[in-house]
Amino acid sequence: MEPSTGGLAVGLDAFYREHHARWVGWPGDISESSRRAVTRKLRTEFACYPVFLPRELGRRYYAGFSNRTLWPLFHSFPMYARYDEEDWEAYRRANRTFADQVAGLASRDEVVWVHDYHLMLVPRYLREKQPDAKIGFFLHIPFPPYGDLRQLPWCREIVEALLGADLIGFHTFDDAQAFLNSVRRLLGLDNELGQLVVGHRIVQVDVFPIGVDFRRIATAIRADGAVARERRLREGIGASKLVFSLSRLDYTKGIPQALRGVATLLETKPEWRGRFVYQLVVVPSREIVERYAEEKREIDRLCGEINSRYGTFQWTPIRYIYRYLDFEELVALYLASDVGLITPLRDGMNLVAKEYLAAKDDLHGALVLSEMAGAARELHEALIVNPNSAVEVADALRRALEMPEAEQIRRNRLMRSRLEQYDIQRWAGHFLERLEEAHALSGTLAVRILTRADREALVAAYARAGQRLLLLDYDGTLVPFAPSPAEAVPSARALEVLRALSDVPGNRVVLISGRRKDDLGAWFGDLKMTLVAEHGAWVRRPGQEGWEATIPLDVRWKERVRPILQSFVNRIPGSAIEEKETSLVWHYRRVDLDTGSLAARELIDTLTNLTANLELVVLIGNRVVEVRSSKVSKGSFFQTRLAQEPWDFILAMGDDWTDESLFSVLPPGSFSVRIGLSASSARFNVESAEDTLQILERLRDAS
Ligand code: GDG
């Protein structure tokens, strides 16, 4: 038995030991006759639970779909991706086998943490078997932009299946954003701060940049064996500086790019010839996939070319090892090296870069790092390069070789302290904490129909109270939806009950809506109600003449957003822009549903990308897309303007997710009612605006 190589295995080693976790995994191709013995040994010695797959299925699943389809596609090499129905079938079957086995192993309250692109269907299959399971998923590689992902004929099924998890983790914001964009484009689901409502559950998407086992490295660099090996390594190269690269054999790792950088430096800065040695370590990996064999030939060729061109009798520029190093050798290499040259074309994180820094407790050494590695998002003090430019790589390599000691120390101190704080233990702990939270949150989201008894309790609480607050949304809550916003005028019945309720001493009736001031003013201006327009941006108290802005008005962003909406109006006949003071709205109620919702997804995608740094939110409502300042919400209106008063009774009613921000901040004991049967954080659901009026009429009668 041999341990697996690669970031996932290394990264999770500490977690698995410290949390007494059980690993479920594929041990490779094992003959029928050895399976019993292998199972026994793995279970008793390693707490590992093997999933055996028939040989052909395993090959199509692993070398096939996982590594010939998903790996290249997710690493922005779509031209290397193969789309094969049988591989896909094998992937599904293998994922099903995994889910079955895990379901048999894990008890209800245990956490199941699914790792990486090989198992993206497991969250869904497992959820089907155990609806209440706590499931986390972490992707160790990048998530592709939607434009790449859509090339995969089965991308929708994969994205849907991932949503079986409670928490989905990525290394970087870009990856999380790419995933959320795809969810929006493929499934029409929008998110709020990474939270998605999927049926009756909440799925949280978040960022967890993986760290390294800092303590293990700190111990390893003091071990006699590693120190002795470091000394021998240094003796072997004399006064030269040592530059290293280390990675699995993979076309994403940019090994030829590192070699071309080295060659360019030797060519353009001859003074560096003979003054450094480049130690290249390539670890065999996935050799059964043809691309990898090709990559190997390219690396061999480049090494030969550079050594033969620049080598002398005294000096060979590149030392090249093609095998796995034992841990002691690896640590010695980190310790001995003056420069780490890490140039992936695409990499989820890259642990080698982090391990190299972690090993440098004397703060010496310089790191050249590709901007395409997730690690570049955190290791700002490294020399960041674009690996596709040999000139840039060569220049950074030269700067690294010449970097003054004081500068090395300054840069490394900052990077190392971050690595020490967010080490692998913190990373895993953080993920598990968030998973518990996300799972618990789903429990708060439910559809709970208001029963007759609930309604009586609500009326009784109202009757007992002195200071009462009623917070009512308008469209969909007090009136049903009409074909155009202008047609949705309040009925005489609604006006009558609102008038009666707002006349009762001790009652404060607040109409809180996304509508414009003018609409609310025209309809309800003579009632003793507080009117709140544009989701909380404007307020008018009873008896007051004018409206008061609740936040300073800055709508310069409209100049940038309006032309985008206009281009959609031009393209999609029947759609229209509505301009409110603090927001812009694109309506598509008159457009056929398919065209409209497809265009809406595209619009939201465009807007979300453009508005990321403008403090705007893009809301998808009932056949509308609305853009407004992120500082305004019904919930924050309540918190800043109403929460401080001593209410004995609070009732909030609303029909869409802008009302959820209100429901979730109400004090315990409040009554909240969501109109419609969507899962909600409100205490109760009722079916329609008719129910709202009935409840309000009961309150009126009880006043
Ligand atoms: C995936 C993602 C992400 C390598 N050679 C030897 C050896 N290693 C160890 C390194 C390091 C690990 O393997 C490699 O991790 P990386 O992160 O660099 O790359 P991947 O294998 O592609 O990992 C990656 C990672 O998952 C974690 O989420 O960062 O982006 O692609 O720990 O030290 N270890 C020993 N001898 C070797 O020869 N002992």
Short mmCIF file of C-alpha atoms in Angstrom, two decimals, residues 192 197 202 441 444-448 458 469-477 510 512 633-639 642 650-686 692:
data_model
loop_
_atom_site.label_atom_id
_atom_site.label_comp_id
_atom_site.label_asym_id
_atom_site.label_seq_id
_atom_site.Cartn_x
_atom_site.Cartn_y
_atom_site.Cartn_z
CA GLU A 192 -27.91 36.58 -1.50
CA VAL A 197 -32.78 28.84 -1.47
CA ILE A 202 -30.63 26.72 2.15
CA LEU A 441 -30.25 27.55 8.76
CA THR A 444 -35.29 27.53 10.06
CA LEU A 445 -36.55 27.66 6.52
CA ALA A 446 -39.84 25.95 6.14
CA VAL A 447 -43.34 26.12 4.85
CA ARG A 448 -45.69 26.13 7.79
CA LEU A 458 -52.41 35.70 16.60
CA LEU A 469 -46.85 47.28 15.03
CA LEU A 470 -48.21 46.00 11.71
CA LEU A 471 -45.70 45.84 8.84
CA LEU A 472 -47.36 45.18 5.51
CA ASP A 473 -45.96 44.71 2.05
CA TYR A 474 -48.20 45.82 -0.82
CA ASP A 475 -47.98 43.94 -4.15
CA GLY A 476 -48.83 40.27 -3.79
CA THR A 477 -49.65 40.81 -0.10
CA VAL A 510 -46.53 50.61 8.28
CA ILE A 512 -43.44 48.89 3.44
CA SER A 633 -33.55 46.83 2.76
CA LYS A 634 -36.78 46.31 4.60
CA GLY A 635 -34.88 44.58 7.39
CA SER A 636 -32.50 47.48 7.91
CA PHE A 637 -35.40 49.94 7.85
CA PHE A 638 -36.96 48.03 10.73
CA GLN A 639 -33.71 47.87 12.65
CA LEU A 642 -38.60 50.82 14.53
CA ILE A 650 -45.47 42.77 15.91
CA LEU A 651 -47.00 41.34 12.76
CA ALA A 652 -45.12 41.38 9.43
CA MET A 653 -46.63 40.15 6.18
CA GLY A 654 -44.98 39.89 2.78
CA ASP A 655 -44.82 37.76 -0.31
CA ASP A 656 -41.28 37.74 -1.71
CA TRP A 657 -37.72 37.48 -0.66
CA THR A 658 -37.28 41.21 -0.08
CA ASP A 659 -39.56 40.54 2.88
CA GLU A 660 -37.27 37.79 4.15
CA SER A 661 -34.75 40.45 5.23
CA LEU A 662 -37.48 41.78 7.50
CA PHE A 663 -38.68 38.43 8.82
CA SER A 664 -35.19 37.43 9.81
CA VAL A 665 -34.56 40.48 12.05
CA LEU A 666 -37.83 40.53 13.97
CA PRO A 667 -37.58 39.91 17.71
CA PRO A 668 -38.68 36.52 19.03
CA GLY A 669 -42.39 36.28 19.65
CA SER A 670 -43.24 38.39 16.60
CA PHE A 671 -45.72 37.06 14.10
CA SER A 672 -44.43 36.87 10.55
CA VAL A 673 -46.44 35.59 7.64
CA ARG A 674 -45.22 34.85 4.15
CA ILE A 675 -47.89 35.05 1.46
CA GLY A 676 -47.52 32.10 -0.93
CA LEU A 677 -46.17 28.64 -0.22
CA SER A 678 -42.43 29.26 -0.65
CA ALA A 679 -40.03 28.16 2.03
CA SER A 680 -39.45 31.10 4.30
CA SER A 681 -37.95 32.25 7.56
CA ALA A 682 -41.38 33.64 8.45
CA ARG A 683 -43.22 31.72 11.17
CA PHE A 684 -46.22 31.04 8.97
CA ASN A 685 -47.30 30.80 5.35
CA VAL A 686 -50.69 31.60 3.88
CA THR A 692 -54.03 38.68 4.27
#
